[in-house]
PDB file of C-alpha atoms in Angstrom:
ATOM      1  CA  MET P   1      18.340  66.570 -59.746  1.00 78.00           C
ATOM      2  CA  VAL P   2      14.675  66.091 -59.986  1.00 86.00           C
ATOM      3  CA  GLY P   3      12.865  69.649 -60.336  1.00 86.00           C
ATOM      4  CA  GLY P   4       9.754  68.657 -59.262  1.00 88.00           C
ATOM      5  CA  LEU P   5      10.479  66.682 -57.109  1.00 90.00           C
ATOM      6  CA  ILE P   6      12.993  69.753 -55.902  1.00 91.00           C
ATOM      7  CA  LYS P   7       9.454  72.186 -55.958  1.00 92.00           C
ATOM      8  CA  GLY P   8       7.293  69.164 -54.283  1.00 91.00           C
ATOM      9  CA  LEU P   9       9.759  69.129 -51.190  1.00 91.00           C
ATOM     10  CA  ARG P  10       9.517  72.839 -50.999  1.00 93.00           C
ATOM     11  CA  VAL P  11       6.318  73.034 -50.896  1.00 94.00           C
ATOM     12  CA  ILE P  12       6.029  70.463 -48.440  1.00 93.00           C
ATOM     13  CA  GLU P  13       8.581  72.919 -46.186  1.00 90.00           C
ATOM     14  CA  THR P  14       5.791  75.520 -46.439  1.00 92.00           C
ATOM     15  CA  PHE P  15       3.266  73.382 -44.323  1.00 90.00           C
ATOM     16  CA  ASP P  16       3.912  74.618 -40.062  1.00 83.00           C
ATOM     17  CA  ARG P  17       3.339  75.240 -36.666  1.00 75.00           C
ATOM     18  CA  ASP P  18       2.415  78.665 -37.863  1.00 80.00           C
ATOM     19  CA  HIS P  19       1.226  77.963 -40.857  1.00 86.00           C
ATOM     20  CA  PRO P  20      -0.853  75.069 -41.367  1.00 90.00           C
ATOM     21  CA  ARG P  21      -3.962  75.457 -43.648  1.00 92.00           C
ATOM     22  CA  LEU P  22      -2.024  77.481 -46.828  1.00 94.00           C
ATOM     23  CA  ALA P  23      -4.393  78.817 -50.364  1.00 95.00           C
ATOM     24  CA  ILE P  24      -2.608  78.132 -53.497  1.00 96.00           C
ATOM     25  CA  SER P  25      -1.886  81.873 -53.531  1.00 95.00           C
ATOM     26  CA  ASP P  26       0.042  81.467 -50.136  1.00 95.00           C
ATOM     27  CA  VAL P  27       2.141  78.475 -51.380  1.00 95.00           C
ATOM     28  CA  ALA P  28       3.516  80.496 -54.241  1.00 95.00           C
ATOM     29  CA  ARG P  29       4.301  83.671 -52.915  1.00 94.00           C
ATOM     30  CA  GLU P  30       6.868  81.052 -49.984  1.00 93.00           C
ATOM     31  CA  THR P  31       8.208  79.267 -52.781  1.00 94.00           C
ATOM     32  CA  ASP P  32       8.473  81.522 -55.338  1.00 93.00           C
ATOM     33  CA  MET P  33       6.368  79.226 -57.619  1.00 94.00           C
ATOM     34  CA  ASP P  34       4.332  80.244 -59.998  1.00 94.00           C
ATOM     35  CA  ARG P  35       0.639  79.444 -59.305  1.00 94.00           C
ATOM     36  CA  ALA P  36       0.180  76.606 -61.928  1.00 95.00           C
ATOM     37  CA  THR P  37       3.170  74.676 -60.974  1.00 95.00           C
ATOM     38  CA  CYS P  38       1.465  75.021 -57.310  1.00 95.00           C
ATOM     39  CA  ARG P  39      -1.849  73.769 -57.662  1.00 95.00           C
ATOM     40  CA  ARG P  40      -0.578  71.435 -59.916  1.00 94.00           C
ATOM     41  CA  LEU P  41       1.873  69.584 -57.266  1.00 95.00           C
ATOM     42  CA  LEU P  42      -0.732  70.449 -54.476  1.00 95.00           C
ATOM     43  CA  LEU P  43      -3.406  68.275 -56.215  1.00 95.00           C
ATOM     44  CA  THR P  44      -0.196  65.651 -56.559  1.00 95.00           C
ATOM     45  CA  LEU P  45       0.005  65.175 -52.880  1.00 94.00           C
ATOM     46  CA  VAL P  46      -4.527  64.851 -52.328  1.00 94.00           C
ATOM     47  CA  SER P  47      -3.929  62.298 -54.737  1.00 93.00           C
ATOM     48  CA  LEU P  48      -1.284  60.627 -53.362  1.00 92.00           C
ATOM     49  CA  GLY P  49      -2.780  61.127 -49.581  1.00 91.00           C
ATOM     50  CA  TYR P  50      -0.604  63.355 -48.607  1.00 91.00           C
ATOM     51  CA  ALA P  51      -2.242  66.341 -48.576  1.00 93.00           C
ATOM     52  CA  GLU P  52      -6.431  67.207 -48.529  1.00 94.00           C
ATOM     53  CA  HIS P  53      -8.025  70.630 -50.042  1.00 94.00           C
ATOM     54  CA  ASP P  54     -11.374  71.562 -48.504  1.00 93.00           C
ATOM     55  CA  GLY P  55     -12.396  73.958 -52.272  1.00 92.00           C
ATOM     56  CA  LYS P  56     -10.279  76.620 -50.704  1.00 93.00           C
ATOM     57  CA  PHE P  57      -7.075  75.674 -48.424  1.00 96.00           C
ATOM     58  CA  PHE P  58      -4.368  73.144 -48.452  1.00 96.00           C
ATOM     59  CA  LYS P  59      -3.518  71.097 -44.917  1.00 93.00           C
ATOM     60  CA  LEU P  60      -1.282  68.129 -44.677  1.00 91.00           C
ATOM     61  CA  THR P  61      -2.632  64.420 -43.327  1.00 88.00           C
ATOM     62  CA  PRO P  62      -0.693  62.617 -41.519  1.00 79.00           C
ATOM     63  CA  ARG P  63       0.880  59.809 -44.118  1.00 83.00           C
ATOM     64  CA  ILE P  64       2.744  62.988 -44.436  1.00 82.00           C
ATOM     65  CA  LEU P  65       4.431  61.250 -40.863  1.00 71.00           C
ATOM     66  CA  ARG P  66       5.552  58.700 -42.809  1.00 73.00           C
ATOM     67  CA  LEU P  67       8.129  60.196 -44.539  1.00 75.00           C
ATOM     68  CA  GLY P  68       9.748  61.273 -41.093  1.00 69.00           C
ATOM     69  CA  TYR P  69       9.494  58.226 -40.104  1.00 60.00           C
ATOM     70  CA  SER P  70      11.805  56.526 -42.511  1.00 62.00           C
ATOM     71  CA  TYR P  71      14.447  59.365 -41.122  1.00 62.00           C
ATOM     72  CA  LEU P  72      13.669  57.639 -37.940  1.00 57.00           C
ATOM     73  CA  HIS P  73      13.251  53.616 -38.766  1.00 54.00           C
ATOM     74  CA  THR P  74      16.723  53.519 -41.269  1.00 54.00           C
ATOM     75  CA  ALA P  75      18.710  56.493 -38.768  1.00 63.00           C
ATOM     76  CA  SER P  76      20.126  54.001 -36.296  1.00 82.00           C
ATOM     77  CA  LEU P  77      21.031  57.256 -33.917  1.00 85.00           C
ATOM     78  CA  PRO P  78      17.292  57.159 -32.420  1.00 86.00           C
ATOM     79  CA  SER P  79      16.869  53.860 -31.418  1.00 84.00           C
ATOM     80  CA  ILE P  80      20.248  54.223 -29.475  1.00 85.00           C
ATOM     81  CA  VAL P  81      20.075  56.710 -27.458  1.00 89.00           C
ATOM     82  CA  GLN P  82      15.735  56.092 -27.284  1.00 90.00           C
ATOM     83  CA  PRO P  83      16.373  54.353 -24.193  1.00 89.00           C
ATOM     84  CA  LEU P  84      19.160  56.201 -22.785  1.00 89.00           C
ATOM     85  CA  LEU P  85      17.403  59.761 -22.763  1.00 92.00           C
ATOM     86  CA  GLU P  86      14.779  57.722 -20.443  1.00 92.00           C
ATOM     87  CA  GLN P  87      16.868  56.515 -18.140  1.00 91.00           C
ATOM     88  CA  MET P  88      18.432  60.265 -17.393  1.00 93.00           C
ATOM     89  CA  SER P  89      14.935  61.578 -17.097  1.00 93.00           C
ATOM     90  CA  ARG P  90      14.065  59.195 -14.378  1.00 91.00           C
ATOM     91  CA  GLU P  91      17.302  60.496 -12.968  1.00 91.00           C
ATOM     92  CA  THR P  92      16.419  63.902 -12.839  1.00 93.00           C
ATOM     93  CA  GLU P  93      13.348  64.202 -13.338  1.00 91.00           C
ATOM     94  CA  GLU P  94      13.232  66.901 -16.155  1.00 93.00           C
ATOM     95  CA  SER P  95      13.048  66.496 -19.825  1.00 92.00           C
ATOM     96  CA  CYS P  96      15.933  65.227 -22.109  1.00 95.00           C
ATOM     97  CA  SER P  97      16.446  65.784 -25.278  1.00 95.00           C
ATOM     98  CA  VAL P  98      18.199  64.920 -28.853  1.00 95.00           C
ATOM     99  CA  SER P  99      18.305  67.295 -31.866  1.00 94.00           C
ATOM    100  CA  VAL P 100      20.461  67.567 -34.917  1.00 93.00           C
ATOM    101  CA  LEU P 101      21.079  70.581 -37.361  1.00 92.00           C
ATOM    102  CA  ASP P 102      19.405  71.779 -40.123  1.00 90.00           C
ATOM    103  CA  GLY P 103      20.256  74.625 -41.737  1.00 89.00           C
ATOM    104  CA  GLN P 104      19.382  77.245 -38.794  1.00 92.00           C
ATOM    105  CA  SER P 105      17.011  74.932 -37.041  1.00 93.00           C
ATOM    106  CA  ILE P 106      17.271  72.480 -34.948  1.00 94.00           C
ATOM    107  CA  VAL P 107      14.642  69.091 -35.566  1.00 92.00           C
ATOM    108  CA  TYR P 108      14.286  67.009 -32.335  1.00 92.00           C
ATOM    109  CA  ILE P 109      15.042  63.006 -32.968  1.00 91.00           C
ATOM    110  CA  ALA P 110      14.474  61.877 -29.540  1.00 92.00           C
ATOM    111  CA  ARG P 111      12.800  63.739 -26.570  1.00 93.00           C
ATOM    112  CA  ALA P 112      11.943  62.115 -23.065  1.00 92.00           C
ATOM    113  CA  SER P 113       9.419  64.115 -21.348  1.00 84.00           C
ATOM    114  CA  ARG P 114       8.304  63.822 -17.560  1.00 73.00           C
ATOM    115  CA  GLN P 115       6.371  67.448 -17.887  1.00 67.00           C
ATOM    116  CA  ARG P 116       5.900  70.517 -20.368  1.00 61.00           C
ATOM    117  CA  VAL P 117       9.059  72.957 -20.171  1.00 62.00           C
ATOM    118  CA  MET P 118       7.673  75.248 -22.550  1.00 62.00           C
ATOM    119  CA  SER P 119       4.098  77.135 -23.925  1.00 62.00           C
ATOM    120  CA  ILE P 120       5.114  74.516 -27.397  1.00 67.00           C
ATOM    121  CA  ASN P 121       4.240  71.317 -26.823  1.00 76.00           C
ATOM    122  CA  LEU P 122       8.218  69.219 -27.864  1.00 82.00           C
ATOM    123  CA  ASN P 123       7.897  66.430 -29.866  1.00 85.00           C
ATOM    124  CA  VAL P 124      10.007  64.370 -32.267  1.00 87.00           C
ATOM    125  CA  GLY P 125      10.266  66.468 -35.649  1.00 85.00           C
ATOM    126  CA  SER P 126       9.917  69.511 -34.145  1.00 88.00           C
ATOM    127  CA  ARG P 127      12.146  72.675 -34.560  1.00 90.00           C
ATOM    128  CA  LEU P 128      13.218  75.585 -32.978  1.00 94.00           C
ATOM    129  CA  PRO P 129      15.869  78.246 -34.009  1.00 95.00           C
ATOM    130  CA  ALA P 130      19.339  76.627 -33.610  1.00 96.00           C
ATOM    131  CA  TYR P 131      21.147  80.716 -32.580  1.00 97.00           C
ATOM    132  CA  CYS P 132      18.745  80.423 -28.923  1.00 96.00           C
ATOM    133  CA  SER P 133      18.895  77.117 -28.571  1.00 96.00           C
ATOM    134  CA  SER P 134      21.364  75.502 -26.054  1.00 97.00           C
ATOM    135  CA  MET P 135      21.269  71.790 -28.777  1.00 97.00           C
ATOM    136  CA  GLY P 136      21.763  74.829 -31.361  1.00 97.00           C
ATOM    137  CA  ARG P 137      24.385  76.673 -29.955  1.00 98.00           C
ATOM    138  CA  ALA P 138      26.321  72.884 -28.868  1.00 97.00           C
ATOM    139  CA  LEU P 139      26.403  72.085 -32.835  1.00 97.00           C
ATOM    140  CA  LEU P 140      27.250  75.390 -34.078  1.00 98.00           C
ATOM    141  CA  ALA P 141      29.826  76.020 -31.458  1.00 97.00           C
ATOM    142  CA  PHE P 142      31.796  72.261 -32.702  1.00 96.00           C
ATOM    143  CA  MET P 143      31.694  74.016 -36.528  1.00 95.00           C
ATOM    144  CA  PRO P 144      34.096  76.003 -37.635  1.00 95.00           C
ATOM    145  CA  PRO P 145      34.378  79.275 -36.829  1.00 96.00           C
ATOM    146  CA  ASP P 146      33.320  80.639 -40.363  1.00 96.00           C
ATOM    147  CA  GLN P 147      31.005  78.110 -41.031  1.00 96.00           C
ATOM    148  CA  ALA P 148      28.875  78.706 -37.958  1.00 97.00           C
ATOM    149  CA  ARG P 149      29.007  82.799 -38.879  1.00 97.00           C
ATOM    150  CA  LYS P 150      26.759  82.147 -41.567  1.00 96.00           C
ATOM    151  CA  LEU P 151      24.635  80.175 -40.312  1.00 95.00           C
ATOM    152  CA  LEU P 152      24.087  82.734 -38.384  1.00 96.00           C
ATOM    153  CA  GLU P 153      23.752  85.843 -40.751  1.00 96.00           C
ATOM    154  CA  LYS P 154      21.911  83.954 -42.697  1.00 93.00           C
ATOM    155  CA  ALA P 155      18.934  82.765 -40.129  1.00 93.00           C
ATOM    156  CA  SER P 156      16.245  85.509 -38.835  1.00 93.00           C
ATOM    157  CA  ARG P 157      17.125  86.078 -35.473  1.00 95.00           C
ATOM    158  CA  PRO P 158      14.143  87.881 -32.943  1.00 95.00           C
ATOM    159  CA  ALA P 159      14.551  89.020 -29.699  1.00 96.00           C
ATOM    160  CA  LEU P 160      12.299  86.236 -28.282  1.00 96.00           C
ATOM    161  CA  THR P 161      13.088  87.335 -24.875  1.00 96.00           C
ATOM    162  CA  ALA P 162      14.743  90.593 -23.657  1.00 96.00           C
ATOM    163  CA  LYS P 163      17.509  88.548 -22.604  1.00 96.00           C
ATOM    164  CA  THR P 164      18.415  87.074 -26.379  1.00 97.00           C
ATOM    165  CA  ILE P 165      21.658  87.147 -27.574  1.00 97.00           C
ATOM    166  CA  THR P 166      21.079  88.665 -31.313  1.00 96.00           C
ATOM    167  CA  GLU P 167      24.036  90.348 -32.520  1.00 97.00           C
ATOM    168  CA  ILE P 168      26.369  88.382 -35.124  1.00 97.00           C
ATOM    169  CA  LEU P 169      29.945  89.239 -32.019  1.00 97.00           C
ATOM    170  CA  PRO P 170      28.189  88.009 -28.922  1.00 97.00           C
ATOM    171  CA  LEU P 171      27.118  85.137 -30.296  1.00 98.00           C
ATOM    172  CA  MET P 172      30.485  84.167 -32.175  1.00 97.00           C
ATOM    173  CA  ALA P 173      31.831  84.539 -28.675  1.00 97.00           C
ATOM    174  CA  GLU P 174      28.977  82.235 -26.527  1.00 97.00           C
ATOM    175  CA  LEU P 175      29.778  79.905 -29.470  1.00 98.00           C
ATOM    176  CA  ALA P 176      33.684  80.280 -28.678  1.00 97.00           C
ATOM    177  CA  LYS P 177      33.324  80.041 -24.467  1.00 97.00           C
ATOM    178  CA  ILE P 178      31.078  77.211 -25.129  1.00 97.00           C
ATOM    179  CA  LYS P 179      33.926  75.136 -27.557  1.00 97.00           C
ATOM    180  CA  ARG P 180      35.772  75.761 -24.429  1.00 97.00           C
ATOM    181  CA  GLN P 181      34.250  75.545 -21.405  1.00 96.00           C
ATOM    182  CA  GLY P 182      32.358  71.400 -23.559  1.00 96.00           C
ATOM    183  CA  TYR P 183      28.583  72.985 -22.720  1.00 97.00           C
ATOM    184  CA  ALA P 184      26.085  75.575 -23.728  1.00 97.00           C
ATOM    185  CA  ILE P 185      23.985  76.589 -21.032  1.00 97.00           C
ATOM    186  CA  ILE P 186      21.009  79.192 -22.514  1.00 96.00           C
ATOM    187  CA  ASP P 187      19.533  81.386 -18.828  1.00 96.00           C
ATOM    188  CA  GLU P 188      15.519  82.073 -20.789  1.00 95.00           C
ATOM    189  CA  GLU P 189      16.711  83.844 -24.047  1.00 96.00           C
ATOM    190  CA  LEU P 190      14.460  81.436 -26.204  1.00 95.00           C
ATOM    191  CA  GLU P 191      11.875  81.668 -23.862  1.00 94.00           C
ATOM    192  CA  LEU P 192      10.830  83.373 -20.542  1.00 94.00           C
ATOM    193  CA  GLY P 193      10.724  80.441 -17.350  1.00 93.00           C
ATOM    194  CA  LEU P 194      12.834  77.980 -19.324  1.00 94.00           C
ATOM    195  CA  ARG P 195      15.960  77.263 -18.971  1.00 95.00           C
ATOM    196  CA  SER P 196      18.086  74.336 -20.628  1.00 96.00           C
ATOM    197  CA  ILE P 197      22.064  72.342 -20.801  1.00 97.00           C
ATOM    198  CA  ALA P 198      23.652  70.856 -23.896  1.00 97.00           C
ATOM    199  CA  LEU P 199      26.564  69.341 -25.215  1.00 97.00           C
ATOM    200  CA  PRO P 200      27.684  67.527 -28.496  1.00 97.00           C
ATOM    201  CA  LEU P 201      27.098  64.161 -28.860  1.00 95.00           C
ATOM    202  CA  TYR P 202      29.597  62.170 -30.655  1.00 92.00           C
ATOM    203  CA  ASP P 203      30.089  58.963 -32.409  1.00 87.00           C
ATOM    204  CA  ASN P 204      32.896  56.462 -31.701  1.00 84.00           C
ATOM    205  CA  ARG P 205      35.632  58.328 -34.573  1.00 87.00           C
ATOM    206  CA  GLY P 206      34.762  61.490 -32.804  1.00 90.00           C
ATOM    207  CA  ASN P 207      32.679  63.162 -34.932  1.00 91.00           C
ATOM    208  CA  VAL P 208      30.003  65.905 -33.824  1.00 94.00           C
ATOM    209  CA  VAL P 209      26.236  63.994 -34.044  1.00 92.00           C
ATOM    210  CA  ALA P 210      23.833  65.808 -32.952  1.00 94.00           C
ATOM    211  CA  ALA P 211      23.075  67.394 -29.538  1.00 97.00           C
ATOM    212  CA  LEU P 212      21.954  66.142 -25.865  1.00 97.00           C
ATOM    213  CA  ASN P 213      19.891  69.015 -23.762  1.00 97.00           C
ATOM    214  CA  ILE P 214      18.124  68.739 -19.601  1.00 96.00           C
ATOM    215  CA  GLY P 215      15.258  71.511 -20.054  1.00 94.00           C
ATOM    216  CA  ALA P 216      13.990  72.478 -16.488  1.00 93.00           C
ATOM    217  CA  GLN P 217      11.405  75.347 -15.436  1.00 92.00           C
ATOM    218  CA  ALA P 218      13.946  78.406 -14.697  1.00 92.00           C
ATOM    219  CA  ALA P 219      10.908  79.011 -10.975  1.00 91.00           C
ATOM    220  CA  ARG P 220      12.858  75.247  -9.847  1.00 91.00           C
ATOM    221  CA  VAL P 221      16.198  75.632 -11.639  1.00 93.00           C
ATOM    222  CA  SER P 222      18.907  76.989 -10.638  1.00 95.00           C
ATOM    223  CA  VAL P 223      21.953  78.163 -13.023  1.00 95.00           C
ATOM    224  CA  LYS P 224      24.239  76.657 -10.258  1.00 96.00           C
ATOM    225  CA  LYS P 225      22.153  73.234  -9.911  1.00 94.00           C
ATOM    226  CA  MET P 226      22.648  72.855 -14.286  1.00 95.00           C
ATOM    227  CA  ARG P 227      26.334  72.590 -13.821  1.00 95.00           C
ATOM    228  CA  ASP P 228      26.066  70.904 -10.606  1.00 96.00           C
ATOM    229  CA  SER P 229      23.389  68.329 -10.513  1.00 95.00           C
ATOM    230  CA  PHE P 230      22.457  68.007 -14.607  1.00 96.00           C
ATOM    231  CA  LEU P 231      25.711  68.826 -16.302  1.00 97.00           C
ATOM    232  CA  PRO P 232      27.157  65.307 -15.262  1.00 95.00           C
ATOM    233  CA  HIS P 233      24.401  63.166 -16.033  1.00 94.00           C
ATOM    234  CA  LEU P 234      24.915  64.638 -20.101  1.00 96.00           C
ATOM    235  CA  LEU P 235      29.015  64.155 -20.218  1.00 96.00           C
ATOM    236  CA  HIS P 236      28.572  59.563 -18.813  1.00 92.00           C
ATOM    237  CA  LEU P 237      25.790  59.387 -21.791  1.00 92.00           C
ATOM    238  CA  GLN P 238      27.550  61.751 -23.830  1.00 93.00           C
ATOM    239  CA  ALA P 239      30.536  58.757 -23.445  1.00 91.00           C
ATOM    240  CA  ASP P 240      28.541  55.875 -23.319  1.00 87.00           C
ATOM    241  CA  LEU P 241      26.695  56.883 -27.090  1.00 87.00           C
ATOM    242  CA  ARG P 242      30.584  57.328 -28.281  1.00 86.00           C
ATOM    243  CA  GLN P 243      31.939  54.305 -27.455  1.00 81.00           C
ATOM    244  CA  VAL P 244      28.476  52.613 -29.019  1.00 75.00           C
ATOM    245  CA  TYR P 245      28.125  54.841 -31.446  1.00 78.00           C
ATOM    246  CA  ALA P 246      29.044  54.075 -34.804  1.00 72.00           C
ATOM    247  CA  PRO P 247      27.475  55.061 -38.331  1.00 74.00           C
ATOM    248  CA  ASP P 248      27.807  53.125 -41.104  1.00 66.00           C
TER     249      ASP P 248
END
């Protein structure tokens, strides 16, 4: 293990949508490292072109995207699933996405968007909490229950709307239901006005490798339509991918 690399990655992960500009003191507080170490790490990122410094605040530069694109270029799943997503999006006239689990969050690795369905703009690399997103629940439901429970217990679980399920026992009951029926539906728990349906994606060995969803505005699409009209599309793509995706 290389301690300097670990510390550098922790500094990079401190920046997010809510914290695009950070002072040395902010980074030190978030990473629990001393200011001198954070200063050296941040200035190293600046010297390599991964960050900028205006004299007080640091922010990441577009060069940091190379790190994410390195994954996308070497992982076959996003390249395989992207054209399938685009076809499904055309057929349903809704936004379709694929994500993977990263800690207590999901990370988008492929997306075909017909229109903006959330207040935030979702793209490849966007993150959402797993506990209240359809793809997050689809992924949690198909892992060992004790492992899913540990992830939920570690996660911050604020009530994002009046409908958000936040308590452990109801969440675990919901995960059990999702596993029985094979898919997850989120009805305005992540954001008011948003409904989505998701299910797990498998490789050709039967391993869950990601989750797939369709999201739509609640004013236009009922829960019943999600089951009746969208679920068949999801199941079709799920079956197609299982036949062709063989990870290294």
